[in-house]
Structure formats: structure tokens, C-alpha cells
XYZ file of C-alpha atoms in Angstrom:
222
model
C 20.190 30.130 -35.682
C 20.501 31.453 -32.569
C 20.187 30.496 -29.162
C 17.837 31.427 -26.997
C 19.113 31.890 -22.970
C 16.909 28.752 -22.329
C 18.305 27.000 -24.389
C 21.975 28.049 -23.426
C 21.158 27.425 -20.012
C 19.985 23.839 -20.726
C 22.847 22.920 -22.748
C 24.975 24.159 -19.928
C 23.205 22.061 -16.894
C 23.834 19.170 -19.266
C 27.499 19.138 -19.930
C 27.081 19.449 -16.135
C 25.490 16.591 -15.303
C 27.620 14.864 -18.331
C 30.175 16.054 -16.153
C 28.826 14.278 -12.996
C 27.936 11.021 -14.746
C 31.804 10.912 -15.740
C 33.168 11.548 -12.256
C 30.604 8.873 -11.130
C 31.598 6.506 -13.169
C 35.435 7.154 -11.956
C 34.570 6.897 -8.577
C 32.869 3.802 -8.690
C 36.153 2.472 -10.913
C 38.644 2.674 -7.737
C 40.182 -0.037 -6.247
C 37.503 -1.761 -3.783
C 38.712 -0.212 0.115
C 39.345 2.894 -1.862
C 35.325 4.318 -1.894
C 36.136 7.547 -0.267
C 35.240 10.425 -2.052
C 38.343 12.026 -3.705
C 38.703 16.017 -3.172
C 40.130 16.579 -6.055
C 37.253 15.221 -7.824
C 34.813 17.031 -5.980
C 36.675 20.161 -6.657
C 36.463 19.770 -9.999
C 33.079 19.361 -9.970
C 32.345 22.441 -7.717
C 34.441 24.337 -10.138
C 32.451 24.096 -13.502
C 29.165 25.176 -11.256
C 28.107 27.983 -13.062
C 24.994 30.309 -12.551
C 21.656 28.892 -10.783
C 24.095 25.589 -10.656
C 26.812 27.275 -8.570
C 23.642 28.787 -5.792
C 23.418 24.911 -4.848
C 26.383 24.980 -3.170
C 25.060 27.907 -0.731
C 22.493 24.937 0.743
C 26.092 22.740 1.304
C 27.306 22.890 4.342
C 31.045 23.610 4.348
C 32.222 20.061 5.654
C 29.991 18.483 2.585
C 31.783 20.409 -0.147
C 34.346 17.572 -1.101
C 31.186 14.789 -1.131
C 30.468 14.185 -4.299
C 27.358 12.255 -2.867
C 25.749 15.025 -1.401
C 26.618 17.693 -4.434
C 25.052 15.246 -6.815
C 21.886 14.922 -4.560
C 21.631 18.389 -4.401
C 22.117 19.052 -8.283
C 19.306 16.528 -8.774
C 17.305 18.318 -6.579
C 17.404 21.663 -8.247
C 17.518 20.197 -11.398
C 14.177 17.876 -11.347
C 11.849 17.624 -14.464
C 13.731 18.722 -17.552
C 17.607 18.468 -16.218
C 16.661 15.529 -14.847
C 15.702 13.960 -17.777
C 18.657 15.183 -19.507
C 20.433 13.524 -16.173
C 19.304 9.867 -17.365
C 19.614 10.400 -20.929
C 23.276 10.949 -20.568
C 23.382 7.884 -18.164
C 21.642 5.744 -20.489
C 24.011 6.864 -23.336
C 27.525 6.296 -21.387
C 25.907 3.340 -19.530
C 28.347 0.198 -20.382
C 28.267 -3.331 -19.031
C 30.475 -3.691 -15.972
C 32.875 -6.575 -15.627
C 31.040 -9.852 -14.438
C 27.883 -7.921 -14.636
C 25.145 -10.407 -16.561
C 22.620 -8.951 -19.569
C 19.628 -9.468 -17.376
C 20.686 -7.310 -14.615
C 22.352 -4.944 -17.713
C 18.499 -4.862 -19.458
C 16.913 -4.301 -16.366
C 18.915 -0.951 -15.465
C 18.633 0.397 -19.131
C 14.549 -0.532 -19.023
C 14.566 1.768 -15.400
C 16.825 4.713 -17.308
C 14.158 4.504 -19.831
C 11.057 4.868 -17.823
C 12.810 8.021 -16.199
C 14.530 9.324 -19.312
C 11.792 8.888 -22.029
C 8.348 9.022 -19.574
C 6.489 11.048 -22.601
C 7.832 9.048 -25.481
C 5.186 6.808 -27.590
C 5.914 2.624 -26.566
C 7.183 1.837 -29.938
C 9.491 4.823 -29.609
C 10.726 3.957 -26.212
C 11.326 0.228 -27.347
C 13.461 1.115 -29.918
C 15.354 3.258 -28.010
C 15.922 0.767 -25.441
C 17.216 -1.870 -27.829
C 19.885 0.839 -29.418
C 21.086 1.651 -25.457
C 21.265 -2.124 -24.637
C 23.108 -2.790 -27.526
C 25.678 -0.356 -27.255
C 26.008 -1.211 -23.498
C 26.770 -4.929 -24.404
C 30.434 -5.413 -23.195
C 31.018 -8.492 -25.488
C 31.821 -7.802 -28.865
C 30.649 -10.640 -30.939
C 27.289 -11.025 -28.427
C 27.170 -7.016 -29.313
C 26.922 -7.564 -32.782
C 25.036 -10.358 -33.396
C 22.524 -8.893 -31.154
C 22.528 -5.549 -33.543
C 22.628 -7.422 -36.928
C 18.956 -9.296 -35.601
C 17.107 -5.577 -35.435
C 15.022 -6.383 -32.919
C 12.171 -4.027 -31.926
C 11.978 -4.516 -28.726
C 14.179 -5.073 -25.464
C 12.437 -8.140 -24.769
C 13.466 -10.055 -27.603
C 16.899 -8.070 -27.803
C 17.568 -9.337 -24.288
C 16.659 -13.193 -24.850
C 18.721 -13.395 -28.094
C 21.748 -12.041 -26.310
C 21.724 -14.458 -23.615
C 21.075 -17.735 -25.594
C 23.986 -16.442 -27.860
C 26.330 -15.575 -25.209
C 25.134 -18.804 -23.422
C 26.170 -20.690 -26.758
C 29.362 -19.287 -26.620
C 30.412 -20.389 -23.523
C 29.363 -23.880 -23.876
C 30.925 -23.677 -27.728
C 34.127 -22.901 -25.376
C 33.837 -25.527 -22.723
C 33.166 -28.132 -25.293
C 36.222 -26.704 -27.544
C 38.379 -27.300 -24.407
C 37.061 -30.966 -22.913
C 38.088 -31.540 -26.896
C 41.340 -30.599 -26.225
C 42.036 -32.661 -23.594
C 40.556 -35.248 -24.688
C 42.875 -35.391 -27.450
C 46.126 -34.633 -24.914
C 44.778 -37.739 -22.807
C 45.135 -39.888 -26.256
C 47.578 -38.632 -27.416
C 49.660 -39.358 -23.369
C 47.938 -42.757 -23.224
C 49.693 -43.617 -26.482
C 53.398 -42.778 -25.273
C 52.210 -44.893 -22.329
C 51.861 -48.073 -24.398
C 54.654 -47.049 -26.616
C 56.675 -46.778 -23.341
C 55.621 -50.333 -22.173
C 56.599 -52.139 -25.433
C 60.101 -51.015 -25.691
C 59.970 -51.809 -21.896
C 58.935 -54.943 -22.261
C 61.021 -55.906 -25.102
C 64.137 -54.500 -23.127
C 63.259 -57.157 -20.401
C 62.872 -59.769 -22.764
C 66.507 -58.808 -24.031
C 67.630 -59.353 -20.879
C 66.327 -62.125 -19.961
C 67.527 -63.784 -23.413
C 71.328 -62.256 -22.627
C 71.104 -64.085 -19.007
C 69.702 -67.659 -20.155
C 72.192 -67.558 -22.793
C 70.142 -67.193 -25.347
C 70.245 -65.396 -29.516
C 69.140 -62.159 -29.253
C 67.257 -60.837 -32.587
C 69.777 -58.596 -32.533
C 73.134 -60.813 -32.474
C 70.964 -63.150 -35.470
C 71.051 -59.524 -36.935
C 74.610 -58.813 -36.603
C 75.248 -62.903 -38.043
């Protein structure tokens, strides 16, 4: 089947803005103190403009070029509706849970991506969808699972189950390691008394060897 120049032009905008989404995400993965935009991977970006993509660069002014900021606002703008859409679809489907990020604020982002990514889908459609992107965007492998093996239908439920498992988790590891010590402290306090009886009977020794005294020991030797 062939493609019609629509459709080749749509495929194209969206490796594009797969392309942005990428650089994004690489950007916002440098050292903190290190936020300014790189060149190089503005450049890159300006260089796989092709077509009505590359005119946005004519409403850039020159000292802009190397803000990736500014080219992305002004893709967006060209692009609205349709690229758009294909914009937050390809967020939604490389969006992954950041470190120390928590699944409420995680569901909440992939619920907005979903009322600008899927605004004509039916509910149940757009539920489902939402589930499969939260899922996949849980950073946690076991909470991942679990979560996927329940089928929920809707984020909702998808979202409380994940957080009362991952919740249950944590405290299944805090009480794991009181355990643990727990059993060090007995385990210490037991060399402790250990410790004090052979101390004490040393002292008793002693005491016997100065008063003159038979030692269990020397009845021993006898």
C-alpha cells in the first residue's frame, strides 16, 4: 500500500517530535547547575527540520537558534491539532517514572497526557489506555507487575493498588530490618552476660588464690 504525501508528511513531523521528546528528556537528565541549553543538541535538532518543519526556523531569531526552549515552542505552534496530538502520544509512550518521583504525581501527569493525546477517544477507551501508559511508566519492577497482573480498567483503581502495594513493601522492609536488629541486639546482649560470667568467675579465682584457698581447678589437677 502506498503512501499518500499526507501521510508521509505526518509520519515525518512525528519522528520529529519523537525526536524532541528524546532531547527533552536528555536535557532535563543533566547534572542539576548544568540546565543550560546544550548547542550541540539544539543543532541536532535544527538539522533533521525538514520541509514546512524547517520554515519555523525563519520566525527564530538568530540568537534563539541553539534554545531548544524556544524551537520546541515554535514546533508546537505550527504543529497544533493533529502533530500535536501525535506530540503527547509519543510523550505518554516514553513517559517513565523519575527517581523519587511518587505514583500519584506519576498518574496525575499520564491522566493530563491523556486528556490532550486521546480528546476524541470513547471513556472506556481512554481508561484503558491510561492504565497500559501508567503501567509501563511504573519505575518499580515488582509494584509494575503486580499492578499489570490485577487488569484493572481504569486508572483509578490502577493507581490505588499500586500505592497500597508499594506502601506494603516498604513497611515489609522496615519491619524485615527492626527484625534484624533485633536479633543483633540478642544476640550482643548474650556475649555481654557470657562476658560477665567468665569475669566474674576470674575474680572469684583470684580472690580464692589470695585467701589461700583450693581452686576448682588445683582439686582438678589432685
Amino acid at each position: 500500500m502506498v503512501n499518500t504525501r499526507s501521510q508521509t508528511k505526518m509520519a515525518e513531523n512525528a519522528d520529529l517530535l519523537a525526536l524532541l521528546v528524546d532531547l527533552k528528556k536528555g536535557q532535563e537528565e543533566r547534572p542539576r547547575g548544568n540546565e543550560e541549553s546544550d548547542p550541540g543538541t539544539s543543532n541536532q535538532l535544527v538539522a533533521s527540520l525538514r520541509g514546512s518543519s524547517a520554515e519555523v526556523l525563519q520566525g527564530i531569531p538568530s540568537d534563539k537558534l541553539t534554545d531548544l526552549t524556544t524551537i520546541e515552542k515554535a514546533l508546537k505552534a505550527r504543529f497544533v491539532d493533529s502533530h500535536l496530538t501525535q506530540f503527547y502520544r509519543t510523550e505518554l509512550k516514553t513517559r517513565r517514572q523519575k527517581p523519587g518521583e511518587c505514583l500519584q504525581v506519576l498518574g496525575a501527569d499520564v491522566e493530563r497526557l491523556m486528556s490532550l493525546a486521546y480528546v476524541e477517544c470513547p471513556l472506556d477507551v481512554r481508561e484503558s489506555l491510561a492504565v497500559q501508559f501508567f503501567i509501563d511508566a511504573i519505575r518499580d519492577e515488582d509494584t509494575q507487575l503486580c499492578t499489570r497482573l490485577m487488569d484493572f480498567k481504569d486508572l483509578k483503581s490502577a493507581l490505588g493498588y499500586s500505592m497500597k502495594f508499594e506502601a506494603s513493601k516498604i513497611a515489609s522492609k522496615i519491619s524485615m530490618h527492626a527484625r534484624t536488629i533485633r536479633i543483633e541486639d540478642n544476640a550482643g546482649k548474650r556475649k555481654d552476660e557470657n562476658f560477665q560470667s567468665l569475669l566474674g568467675a576470674l575474680k572469684n579465682y583470684s580472690t580464692d588464690l589470695l585467701l589461700g584457698r583450693k581452686t576448682p581447678l588445683e582439686g582438678i589437677r589432685k
